[in-house]
mmCIF file of C-alpha atoms in Angstrom:
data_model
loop_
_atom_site.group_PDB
_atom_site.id
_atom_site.type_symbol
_atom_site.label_atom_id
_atom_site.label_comp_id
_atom_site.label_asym_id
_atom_site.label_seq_id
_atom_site.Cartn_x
_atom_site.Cartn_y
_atom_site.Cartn_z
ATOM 1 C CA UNK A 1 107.357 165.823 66.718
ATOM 2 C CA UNK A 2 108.539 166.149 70.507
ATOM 3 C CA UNK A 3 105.098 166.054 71.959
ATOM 4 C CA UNK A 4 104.186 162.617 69.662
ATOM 5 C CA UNK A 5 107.582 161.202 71.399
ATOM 6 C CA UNK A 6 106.525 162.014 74.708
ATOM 7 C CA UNK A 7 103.252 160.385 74.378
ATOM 8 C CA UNK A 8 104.272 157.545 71.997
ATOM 9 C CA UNK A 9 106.970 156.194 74.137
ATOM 10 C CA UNK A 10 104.322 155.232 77.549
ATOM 11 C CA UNK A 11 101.571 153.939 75.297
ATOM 12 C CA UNK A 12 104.737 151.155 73.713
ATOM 13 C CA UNK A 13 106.305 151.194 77.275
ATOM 14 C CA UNK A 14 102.501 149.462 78.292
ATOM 15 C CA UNK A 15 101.835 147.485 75.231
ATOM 16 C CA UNK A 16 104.865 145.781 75.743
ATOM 17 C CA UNK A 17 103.491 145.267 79.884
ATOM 18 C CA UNK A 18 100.501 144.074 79.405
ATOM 19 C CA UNK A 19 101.452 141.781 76.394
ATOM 20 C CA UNK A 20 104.355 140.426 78.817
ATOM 21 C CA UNK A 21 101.485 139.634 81.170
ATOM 22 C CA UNK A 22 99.511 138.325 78.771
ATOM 23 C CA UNK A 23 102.013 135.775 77.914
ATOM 24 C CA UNK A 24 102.599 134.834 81.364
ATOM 25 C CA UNK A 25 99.046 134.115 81.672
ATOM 26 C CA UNK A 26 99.181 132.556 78.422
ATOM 27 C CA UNK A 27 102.612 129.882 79.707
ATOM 28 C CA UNK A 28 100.465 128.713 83.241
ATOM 29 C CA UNK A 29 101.191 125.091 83.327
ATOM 30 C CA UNK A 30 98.146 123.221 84.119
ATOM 31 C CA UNK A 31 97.873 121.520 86.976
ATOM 32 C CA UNK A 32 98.139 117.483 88.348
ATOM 33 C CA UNK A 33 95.591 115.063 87.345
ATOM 34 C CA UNK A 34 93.697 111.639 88.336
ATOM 35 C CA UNK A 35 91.393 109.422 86.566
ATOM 36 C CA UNK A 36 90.020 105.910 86.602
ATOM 37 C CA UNK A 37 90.433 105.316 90.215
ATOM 38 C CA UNK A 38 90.228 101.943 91.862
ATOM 39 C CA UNK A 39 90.555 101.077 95.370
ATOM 40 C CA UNK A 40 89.897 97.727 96.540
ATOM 41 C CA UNK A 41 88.812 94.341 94.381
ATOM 42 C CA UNK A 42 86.373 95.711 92.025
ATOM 43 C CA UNK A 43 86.286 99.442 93.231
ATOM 44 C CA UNK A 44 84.595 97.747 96.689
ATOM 45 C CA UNK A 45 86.633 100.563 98.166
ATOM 46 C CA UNK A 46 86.696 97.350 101.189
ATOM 47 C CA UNK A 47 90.056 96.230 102.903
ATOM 48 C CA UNK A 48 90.806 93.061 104.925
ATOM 49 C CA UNK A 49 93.297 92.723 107.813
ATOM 50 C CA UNK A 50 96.002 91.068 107.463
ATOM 51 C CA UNK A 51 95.601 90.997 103.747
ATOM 52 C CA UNK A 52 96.232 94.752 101.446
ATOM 53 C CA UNK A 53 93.885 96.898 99.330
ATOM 54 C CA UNK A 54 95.359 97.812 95.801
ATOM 55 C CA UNK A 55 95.166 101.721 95.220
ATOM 56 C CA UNK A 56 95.137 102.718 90.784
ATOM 57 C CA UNK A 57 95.022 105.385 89.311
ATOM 58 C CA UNK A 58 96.282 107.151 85.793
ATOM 59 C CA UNK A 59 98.159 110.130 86.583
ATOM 60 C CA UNK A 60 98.860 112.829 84.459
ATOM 61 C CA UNK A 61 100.593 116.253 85.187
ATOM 62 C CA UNK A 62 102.086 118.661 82.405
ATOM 63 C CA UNK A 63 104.455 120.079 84.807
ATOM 64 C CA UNK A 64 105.891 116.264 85.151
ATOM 65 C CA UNK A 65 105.222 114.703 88.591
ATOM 66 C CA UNK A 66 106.991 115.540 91.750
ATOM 67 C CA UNK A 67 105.605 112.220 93.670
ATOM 68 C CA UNK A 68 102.176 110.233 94.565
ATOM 69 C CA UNK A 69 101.286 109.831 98.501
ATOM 70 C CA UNK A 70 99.021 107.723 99.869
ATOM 71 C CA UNK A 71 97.340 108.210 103.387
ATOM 72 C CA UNK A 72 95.053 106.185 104.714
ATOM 73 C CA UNK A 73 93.831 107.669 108.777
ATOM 74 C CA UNK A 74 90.857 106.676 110.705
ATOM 75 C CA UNK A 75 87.730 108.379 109.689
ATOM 76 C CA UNK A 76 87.220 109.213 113.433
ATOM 77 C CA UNK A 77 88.792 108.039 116.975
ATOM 78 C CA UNK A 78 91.871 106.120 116.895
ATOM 79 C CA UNK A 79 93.061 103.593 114.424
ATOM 80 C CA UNK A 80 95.906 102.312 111.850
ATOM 81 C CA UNK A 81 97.852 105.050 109.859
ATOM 82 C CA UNK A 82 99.302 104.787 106.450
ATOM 83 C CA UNK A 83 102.073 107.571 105.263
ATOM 84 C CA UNK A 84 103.863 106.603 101.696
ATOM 85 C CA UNK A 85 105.586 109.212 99.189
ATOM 86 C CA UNK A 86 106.402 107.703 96.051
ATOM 87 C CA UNK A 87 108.729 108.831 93.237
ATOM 88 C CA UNK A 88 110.588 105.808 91.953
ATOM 89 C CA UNK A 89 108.815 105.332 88.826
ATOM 90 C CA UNK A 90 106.658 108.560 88.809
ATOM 91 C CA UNK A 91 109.276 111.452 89.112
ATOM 92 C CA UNK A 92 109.440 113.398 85.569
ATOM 93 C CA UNK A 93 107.062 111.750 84.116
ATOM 94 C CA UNK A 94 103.737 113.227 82.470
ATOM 95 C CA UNK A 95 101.809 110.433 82.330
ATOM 96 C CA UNK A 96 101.701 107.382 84.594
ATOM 97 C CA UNK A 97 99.511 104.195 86.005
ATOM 98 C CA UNK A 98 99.593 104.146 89.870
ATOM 99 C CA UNK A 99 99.263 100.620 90.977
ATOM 100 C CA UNK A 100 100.044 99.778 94.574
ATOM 101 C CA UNK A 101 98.938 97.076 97.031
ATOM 102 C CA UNK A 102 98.808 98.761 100.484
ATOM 103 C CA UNK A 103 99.393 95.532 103.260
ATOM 104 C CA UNK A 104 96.701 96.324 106.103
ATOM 105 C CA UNK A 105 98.252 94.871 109.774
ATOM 106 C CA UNK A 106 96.548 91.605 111.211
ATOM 107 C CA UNK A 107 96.115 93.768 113.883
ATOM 108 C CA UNK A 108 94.299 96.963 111.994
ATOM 109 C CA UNK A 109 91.096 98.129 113.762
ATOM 110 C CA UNK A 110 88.144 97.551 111.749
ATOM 111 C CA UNK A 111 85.876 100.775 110.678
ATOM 112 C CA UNK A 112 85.808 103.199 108.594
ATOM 113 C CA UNK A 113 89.038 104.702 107.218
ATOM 114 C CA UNK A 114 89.345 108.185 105.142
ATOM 115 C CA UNK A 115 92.100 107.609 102.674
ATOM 116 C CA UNK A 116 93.951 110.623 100.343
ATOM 117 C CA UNK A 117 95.954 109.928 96.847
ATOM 118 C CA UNK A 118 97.232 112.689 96.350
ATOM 119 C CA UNK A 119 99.596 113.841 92.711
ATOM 120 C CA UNK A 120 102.370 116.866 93.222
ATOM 121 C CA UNK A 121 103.691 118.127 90.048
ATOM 122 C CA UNK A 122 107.143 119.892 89.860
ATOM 123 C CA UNK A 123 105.908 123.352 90.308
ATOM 124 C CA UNK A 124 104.191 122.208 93.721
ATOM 125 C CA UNK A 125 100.585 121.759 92.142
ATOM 126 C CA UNK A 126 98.313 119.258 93.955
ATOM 127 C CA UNK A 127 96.013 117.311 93.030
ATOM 128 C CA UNK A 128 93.719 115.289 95.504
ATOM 129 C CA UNK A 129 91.139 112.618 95.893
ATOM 130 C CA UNK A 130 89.577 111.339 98.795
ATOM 131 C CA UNK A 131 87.562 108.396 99.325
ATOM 132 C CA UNK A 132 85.782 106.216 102.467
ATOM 133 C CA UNK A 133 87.117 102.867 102.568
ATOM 134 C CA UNK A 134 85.975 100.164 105.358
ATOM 135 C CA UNK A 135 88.691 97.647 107.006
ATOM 136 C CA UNK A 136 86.935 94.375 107.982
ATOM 137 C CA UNK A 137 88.080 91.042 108.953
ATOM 138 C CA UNK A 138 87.351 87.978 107.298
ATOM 139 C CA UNK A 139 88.541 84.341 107.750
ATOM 140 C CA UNK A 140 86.863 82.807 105.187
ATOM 141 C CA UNK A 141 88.686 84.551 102.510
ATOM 142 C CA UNK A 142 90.490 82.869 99.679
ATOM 143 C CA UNK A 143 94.151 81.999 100.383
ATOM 144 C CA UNK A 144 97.262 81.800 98.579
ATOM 145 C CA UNK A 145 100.590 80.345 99.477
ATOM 146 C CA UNK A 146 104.051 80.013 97.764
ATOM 147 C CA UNK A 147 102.843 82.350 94.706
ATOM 148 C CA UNK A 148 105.576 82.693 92.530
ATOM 149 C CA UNK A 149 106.198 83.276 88.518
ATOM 150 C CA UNK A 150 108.999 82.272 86.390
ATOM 151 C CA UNK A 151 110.151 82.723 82.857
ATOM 152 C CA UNK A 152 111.386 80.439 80.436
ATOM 153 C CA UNK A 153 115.022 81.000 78.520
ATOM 154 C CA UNK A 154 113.337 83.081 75.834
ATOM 155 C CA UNK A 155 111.094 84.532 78.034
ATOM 156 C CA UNK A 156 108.243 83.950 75.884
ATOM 157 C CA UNK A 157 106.918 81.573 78.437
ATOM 158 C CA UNK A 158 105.549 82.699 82.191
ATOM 159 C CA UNK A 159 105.177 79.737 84.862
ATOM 160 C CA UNK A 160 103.212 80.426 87.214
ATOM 161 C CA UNK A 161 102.452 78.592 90.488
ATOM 162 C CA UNK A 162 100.493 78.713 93.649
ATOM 163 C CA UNK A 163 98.939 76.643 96.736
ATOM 164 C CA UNK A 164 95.710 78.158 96.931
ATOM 165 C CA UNK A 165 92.402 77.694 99.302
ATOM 166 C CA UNK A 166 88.846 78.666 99.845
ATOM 167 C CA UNK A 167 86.855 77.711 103.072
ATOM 168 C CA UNK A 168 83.954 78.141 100.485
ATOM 169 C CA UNK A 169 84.928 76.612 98.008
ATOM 170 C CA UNK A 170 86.894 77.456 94.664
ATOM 171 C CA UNK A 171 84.701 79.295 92.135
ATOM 172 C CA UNK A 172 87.262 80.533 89.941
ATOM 173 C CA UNK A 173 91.218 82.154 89.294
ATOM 174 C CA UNK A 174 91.686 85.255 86.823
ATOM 175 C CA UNK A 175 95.346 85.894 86.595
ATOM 176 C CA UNK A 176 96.654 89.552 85.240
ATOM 177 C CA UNK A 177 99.408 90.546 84.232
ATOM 178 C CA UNK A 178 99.989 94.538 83.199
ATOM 179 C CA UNK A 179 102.476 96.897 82.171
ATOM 180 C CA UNK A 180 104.017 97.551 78.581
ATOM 181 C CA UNK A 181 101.726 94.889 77.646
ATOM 182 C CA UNK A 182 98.578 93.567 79.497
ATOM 183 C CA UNK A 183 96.877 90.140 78.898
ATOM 184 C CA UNK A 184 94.187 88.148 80.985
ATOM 185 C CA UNK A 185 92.815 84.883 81.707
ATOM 186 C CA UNK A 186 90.232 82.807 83.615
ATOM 187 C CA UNK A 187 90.616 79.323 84.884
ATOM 188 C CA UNK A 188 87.496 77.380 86.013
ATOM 189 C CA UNK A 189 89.380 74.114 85.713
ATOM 190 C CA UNK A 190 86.816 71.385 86.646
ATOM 191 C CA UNK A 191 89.631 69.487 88.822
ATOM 192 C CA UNK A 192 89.715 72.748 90.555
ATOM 193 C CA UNK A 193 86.111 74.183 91.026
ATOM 194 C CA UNK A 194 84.495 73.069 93.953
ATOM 195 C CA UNK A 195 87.704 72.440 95.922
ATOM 196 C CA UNK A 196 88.325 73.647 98.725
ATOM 197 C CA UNK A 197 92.369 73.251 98.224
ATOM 198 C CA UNK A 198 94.069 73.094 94.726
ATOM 199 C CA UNK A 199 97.888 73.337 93.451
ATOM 200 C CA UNK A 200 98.132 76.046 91.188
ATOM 201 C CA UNK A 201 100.083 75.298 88.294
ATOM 202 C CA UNK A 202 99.861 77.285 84.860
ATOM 203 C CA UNK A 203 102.073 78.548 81.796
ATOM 204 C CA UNK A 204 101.055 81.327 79.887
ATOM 205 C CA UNK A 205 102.362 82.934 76.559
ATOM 206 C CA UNK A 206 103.691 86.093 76.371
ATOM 207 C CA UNK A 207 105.599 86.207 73.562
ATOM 208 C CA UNK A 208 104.005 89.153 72.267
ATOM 209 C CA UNK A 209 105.193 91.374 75.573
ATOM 210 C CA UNK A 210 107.989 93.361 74.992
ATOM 211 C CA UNK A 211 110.931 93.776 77.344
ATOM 212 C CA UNK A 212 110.227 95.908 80.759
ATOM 213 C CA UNK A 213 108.689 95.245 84.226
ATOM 214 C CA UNK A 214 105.408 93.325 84.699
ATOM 215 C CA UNK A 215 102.702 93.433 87.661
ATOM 216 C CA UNK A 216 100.843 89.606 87.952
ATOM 217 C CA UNK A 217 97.737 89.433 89.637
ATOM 218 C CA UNK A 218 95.883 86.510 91.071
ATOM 219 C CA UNK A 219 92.770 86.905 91.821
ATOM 220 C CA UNK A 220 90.438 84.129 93.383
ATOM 221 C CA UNK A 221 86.496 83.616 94.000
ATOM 222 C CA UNK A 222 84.926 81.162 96.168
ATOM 223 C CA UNK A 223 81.098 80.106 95.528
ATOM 224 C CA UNK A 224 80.060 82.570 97.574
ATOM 225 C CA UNK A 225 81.673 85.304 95.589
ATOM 226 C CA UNK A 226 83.865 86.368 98.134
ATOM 227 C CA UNK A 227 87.275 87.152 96.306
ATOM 228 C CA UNK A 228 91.046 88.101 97.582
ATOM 229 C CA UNK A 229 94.048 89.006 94.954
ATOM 230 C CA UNK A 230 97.673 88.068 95.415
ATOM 231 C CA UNK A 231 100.809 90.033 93.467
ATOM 232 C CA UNK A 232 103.587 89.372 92.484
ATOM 233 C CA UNK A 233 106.229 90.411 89.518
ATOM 234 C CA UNK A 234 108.971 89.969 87.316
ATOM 235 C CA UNK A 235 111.103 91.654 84.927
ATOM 236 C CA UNK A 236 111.403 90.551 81.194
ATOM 237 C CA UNK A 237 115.121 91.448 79.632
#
Protein backbone atom coordinates (compact mmCIF):
# COMPACT_ATOMS: atom_id res chain seq x y z
CA UNK A 1 0.00 0.00 0.00
CA UNK A 2 3.10 2.38 0.78
CA UNK A 3 4.82 1.80 -2.49
CA UNK A 4 1.21 2.60 -4.56
CA UNK A 5 1.31 6.01 -2.34
CA UNK A 6 4.65 6.83 -3.29
CA UNK A 7 4.04 6.43 -6.89
CA UNK A 8 0.36 7.57 -6.97
CA UNK A 9 0.94 10.86 -5.39
CA UNK A 10 3.67 12.34 -8.55
CA UNK A 11 1.57 10.85 -11.32
CA UNK A 12 -1.77 13.29 -9.55
CA UNK A 13 0.92 15.91 -8.52
CA UNK A 14 1.45 16.11 -12.79
CA UNK A 15 -2.03 15.54 -13.91
CA UNK A 16 -3.04 18.32 -12.02
CA UNK A 17 0.32 20.42 -13.92
CA UNK A 18 -0.22 19.75 -17.06
CA UNK A 19 -4.11 20.11 -16.89
CA UNK A 20 -3.33 23.65 -15.16
CA UNK A 21 -1.35 24.32 -18.33
CA UNK A 22 -3.70 23.09 -20.40
CA UNK A 23 -6.21 25.49 -19.19
CA UNK A 24 -3.98 28.33 -19.46
CA UNK A 25 -3.52 27.52 -22.98
CA UNK A 26 -7.07 26.89 -23.19
CA UNK A 27 -8.03 30.96 -21.45
CA UNK A 28 -5.40 32.86 -24.26
CA UNK A 29 -7.42 35.81 -25.21
CA UNK A 30 -7.27 36.30 -28.84
CA UNK A 31 -5.80 39.00 -30.14
CA UNK A 32 -6.91 42.76 -31.83
CA UNK A 33 -8.62 42.86 -35.05
CA UNK A 34 -9.35 45.07 -38.36
CA UNK A 35 -11.63 44.70 -41.19
CA UNK A 36 -13.28 46.65 -43.96
CA UNK A 37 -10.69 49.27 -44.25
CA UNK A 38 -11.14 52.51 -46.10
CA UNK A 39 -8.77 55.22 -46.57
CA UNK A 40 -9.52 58.00 -48.76
CA UNK A 41 -12.95 58.76 -50.98
CA UNK A 42 -13.74 55.44 -52.29
CA UNK A 43 -10.71 53.40 -50.86
CA UNK A 44 -8.50 55.83 -53.49
CA UNK A 45 -6.10 55.50 -50.60
CA UNK A 46 -5.36 59.51 -52.28
CA UNK A 47 -5.12 62.68 -49.97
CA UNK A 48 -5.30 66.39 -50.91
CA UNK A 49 -3.52 69.29 -49.16
CA UNK A 50 -5.16 71.42 -47.44
CA UNK A 51 -8.19 69.23 -47.42
CA UNK A 52 -8.15 65.53 -44.95
CA UNK A 53 -8.34 61.82 -45.87
CA UNK A 54 -10.99 59.82 -43.77
CA UNK A 55 -9.31 56.62 -42.16
CA UNK A 56 -12.42 53.42 -41.26
CA UNK A 57 -12.16 50.65 -40.03
CA UNK A 58 -14.31 47.95 -37.75
CA UNK A 59 -12.36 47.05 -34.85
CA UNK A 60 -12.76 44.23 -32.81
CA UNK A 61 -10.59 42.92 -29.84
CA UNK A 62 -11.82 40.27 -27.14
CA UNK A 63 -9.46 41.59 -24.67
CA UNK A 64 -11.49 45.12 -25.10
CA UNK A 65 -9.40 47.87 -26.76
CA UNK A 66 -6.64 49.78 -25.16
CA UNK A 67 -6.63 52.64 -28.07
CA UNK A 68 -6.40 53.12 -32.10
CA UNK A 69 -3.23 55.22 -33.50
CA UNK A 70 -2.87 56.54 -36.59
CA UNK A 71 0.57 57.44 -38.26
CA UNK A 72 0.94 58.67 -41.34
CA UNK A 73 5.30 59.36 -42.22
CA UNK A 74 6.84 59.89 -45.52
CA UNK A 75 7.45 56.79 -47.45
CA UNK A 76 11.07 58.06 -47.95
CA UNK A 77 13.08 61.54 -47.45
CA UNK A 78 11.46 64.16 -45.54
CA UNK A 79 7.86 65.10 -45.32
CA UNK A 80 4.57 65.78 -43.06
CA UNK A 81 4.09 63.53 -39.90
CA UNK A 82 0.91 62.43 -38.35
CA UNK A 83 0.98 60.94 -34.53
CA UNK A 84 -2.78 60.40 -32.97
CA UNK A 85 -3.71 57.86 -30.01
CA UNK A 86 -7.25 57.53 -29.60
CA UNK A 87 -9.34 56.14 -26.73
CA UNK A 88 -12.35 58.37 -26.26
CA UNK A 89 -14.89 56.22 -27.70
CA UNK A 90 -12.79 52.99 -28.21
CA UNK A 91 -11.41 52.20 -24.63
CA UNK A 92 -13.29 48.90 -23.24
CA UNK A 93 -14.99 48.27 -25.93
CA UNK A 94 -14.99 44.89 -28.07
CA UNK A 95 -16.30 46.00 -31.00
CA UNK A 96 -16.08 49.40 -32.68
CA UNK A 97 -16.28 51.55 -36.19
CA UNK A 98 -13.14 53.77 -36.56
CA UNK A 99 -14.09 56.77 -38.53
CA UNK A 100 -11.71 59.71 -38.59
CA UNK A 101 -10.97 62.54 -41.04
CA UNK A 102 -7.19 63.21 -40.79
CA UNK A 103 -6.76 67.31 -41.99
CA UNK A 104 -3.54 67.19 -44.35
CA UNK A 105 -1.57 70.93 -44.01
CA UNK A 106 -1.87 73.35 -47.12
CA UNK A 107 1.57 73.11 -46.85
CA UNK A 108 2.05 69.01 -46.86
CA UNK A 109 4.68 67.81 -49.40
CA UNK A 110 3.20 65.86 -52.06
CA UNK A 111 4.44 62.00 -52.55
CA UNK A 112 4.06 59.07 -51.32
CA UNK A 113 3.20 58.59 -47.63
CA UNK A 114 3.33 55.07 -45.59
CA UNK A 115 0.53 55.27 -43.12
CA UNK A 116 -0.06 52.59 -39.89
CA UNK A 117 -3.65 51.99 -38.03
CA UNK A 118 -2.77 50.27 -35.62
CA UNK A 119 -5.54 48.42 -32.61
CA UNK A 120 -3.94 47.70 -28.86
CA UNK A 121 -6.08 45.59 -26.78
CA UNK A 122 -5.85 45.68 -22.91
CA UNK A 123 -3.40 42.93 -22.54
CA UNK A 124 -0.93 44.93 -24.95
CA UNK A 125 -1.87 42.85 -28.18
CA UNK A 126 -1.36 44.69 -31.51
CA UNK A 127 -2.79 44.60 -34.31
CA UNK A 128 -1.47 46.46 -37.52
CA UNK A 129 -2.17 47.50 -41.03
CA UNK A 130 -0.22 49.38 -43.31
CA UNK A 131 -1.05 50.93 -46.45
CA UNK A 132 0.65 53.49 -49.34
CA UNK A 133 -1.30 56.51 -49.64
CA UNK A 134 -0.28 59.51 -52.15
CA UNK A 135 -0.75 63.38 -51.01
CA UNK A 136 -1.43 65.52 -54.12
CA UNK A 137 -2.63 68.93 -54.67
CA UNK A 138 -5.53 69.89 -56.49
CA UNK A 139 -7.33 73.25 -57.08
CA UNK A 140 -10.00 72.21 -58.96
CA UNK A 141 -11.56 70.24 -56.28
CA UNK A 142 -15.10 70.63 -55.10
CA UNK A 143 -15.60 73.18 -52.30
CA UNK A 144 -17.72 73.63 -49.41
CA UNK A 145 -18.32 76.57 -47.18
CA UNK A 146 -20.49 77.31 -44.05
CA UNK A 147 -21.53 73.43 -43.77
CA UNK A 148 -23.59 73.12 -40.94
CA UNK A 149 -26.68 70.73 -39.69
CA UNK A 150 -29.44 71.44 -37.41
CA UNK A 151 -32.30 69.64 -35.79
CA UNK A 152 -35.74 70.44 -35.43
CA UNK A 153 -37.62 70.51 -31.73
CA UNK A 154 -38.42 66.81 -32.03
CA UNK A 155 -35.45 66.05 -33.63
CA UNK A 156 -37.06 64.07 -36.19
CA UNK A 157 -36.02 66.64 -38.70
CA UNK A 158 -32.10 67.35 -39.83
CA UNK A 159 -31.44 70.80 -41.76
CA UNK A 160 -28.81 70.79 -43.47
CA UNK A 161 -26.98 73.60 -45.31
CA UNK A 162 -23.99 74.45 -47.35
CA UNK A 163 -22.31 77.00 -49.98
CA UNK A 164 -20.79 74.67 -52.22
CA UNK A 165 -18.54 74.93 -55.63
CA UNK A 166 -16.97 73.04 -58.43
CA UNK A 167 -14.50 74.68 -60.98
CA UNK A 168 -15.92 71.71 -63.09
CA UNK A 169 -18.95 71.83 -62.63
CA UNK A 170 -21.57 70.19 -60.14
CA UNK A 171 -22.29 66.54 -61.01
CA UNK A 172 -23.85 65.51 -57.94
CA UNK A 173 -24.16 65.66 -53.63
CA UNK A 174 -24.59 62.26 -51.58
CA UNK A 175 -25.04 63.22 -48.01
CA UNK A 176 -24.38 60.39 -45.09
CA UNK A 177 -25.13 60.28 -42.08
CA UNK A 178 -23.91 57.09 -39.70
CA UNK A 179 -23.89 55.88 -36.33
CA UNK A 180 -26.75 54.06 -34.28
CA UNK A 181 -28.58 54.48 -37.39
CA UNK A 182 -27.25 55.13 -40.98
CA UNK A 183 -29.32 56.53 -43.94
CA UNK A 184 -28.24 57.99 -47.44
CA UNK A 185 -29.19 60.15 -50.17
CA UNK A 186 -28.31 61.61 -53.60
CA UNK A 187 -29.22 64.97 -54.93
CA UNK A 188 -28.83 65.68 -58.69
CA UNK A 189 -31.17 68.64 -58.41
CA UNK A 190 -31.45 70.04 -62.00
CA UNK A 191 -31.16 73.79 -60.56
CA UNK A 192 -27.98 72.46 -59.24
CA UNK A 193 -26.21 70.18 -61.87
CA UNK A 194 -24.14 71.92 -64.12
CA UNK A 195 -23.39 74.82 -61.76
CA UNK A 196 -20.53 75.78 -60.98
CA UNK A 197 -21.83 77.49 -57.49
CA UNK A 198 -25.08 76.37 -55.66
CA UNK A 199 -26.63 77.09 -52.01
CA UNK A 200 -27.07 74.00 -50.36
CA UNK A 201 -30.18 73.74 -48.63
CA UNK A 202 -31.89 70.31 -47.58
CA UNK A 203 -34.10 68.63 -44.71
CA UNK A 204 -33.99 65.15 -44.19
CA UNK A 205 -36.07 62.70 -41.96
CA UNK A 206 -34.73 60.89 -39.36
CA UNK A 207 -37.30 60.05 -37.30
CA UNK A 208 -36.50 56.55 -37.29
CA UNK A 209 -32.77 57.30 -35.61
CA UNK A 210 -32.64 56.73 -32.19
CA UNK A 211 -30.97 58.98 -29.64
CA UNK A 212 -26.88 59.06 -29.70
CA UNK A 213 -24.13 60.82 -31.74
CA UNK A 214 -24.24 61.08 -35.56
CA UNK A 215 -21.29 61.51 -38.25
CA UNK A 216 -22.82 63.63 -41.62
CA UNK A 217 -21.01 63.39 -44.66
CA UNK A 218 -21.11 65.50 -47.75
CA UNK A 219 -19.76 64.32 -50.43
CA UNK A 220 -19.59 66.19 -53.90
CA UNK A 221 -18.71 65.25 -57.71
CA UNK A 222 -17.99 67.55 -60.43
CA UNK A 223 -18.45 66.34 -64.23
CA UNK A 224 -15.26 65.28 -64.30
CA UNK A 225 -15.68 62.89 -61.44
CA UNK A 226 -13.37 64.47 -59.30
CA UNK A 227 -15.02 64.33 -55.72
CA UNK A 228 -14.08 65.95 -52.08
CA UNK A 229 -16.25 65.10 -48.71
CA UNK A 230 -16.98 67.56 -45.94
CA UNK A 231 -18.04 66.38 -42.07
CA UNK A 232 -19.67 67.48 -39.78
CA UNK A 233 -21.99 66.20 -36.64
CA UNK A 234 -24.50 66.44 -34.15
CA UNK A 235 -25.91 64.80 -31.25
CA UNK A 236 -29.63 63.64 -31.06
CA UNK A 237 -31.05 63.69 -27.18
Amino acid sequence: MRRISKWFIPVIALSLLFTSCSKDKDEVTPGPSLADIEIGSGNNMTGYTGSDIHVEAQVTAPGTIANVQVTIQPASGTGWKFDSVYTAGFAGLKNAEFHKHIIIPAEAATGHYQLRLTVTDQRGQKKTHEAEIEIKTDPTLPTATGFEVGLNSDGSDLHLEAEIAATNKIAKVEVEIHGNWEKSVTYTDAAMVGQTAYHLHKHINISEAPAGHYHVHLNITDQKGKQKEFETHFDKP
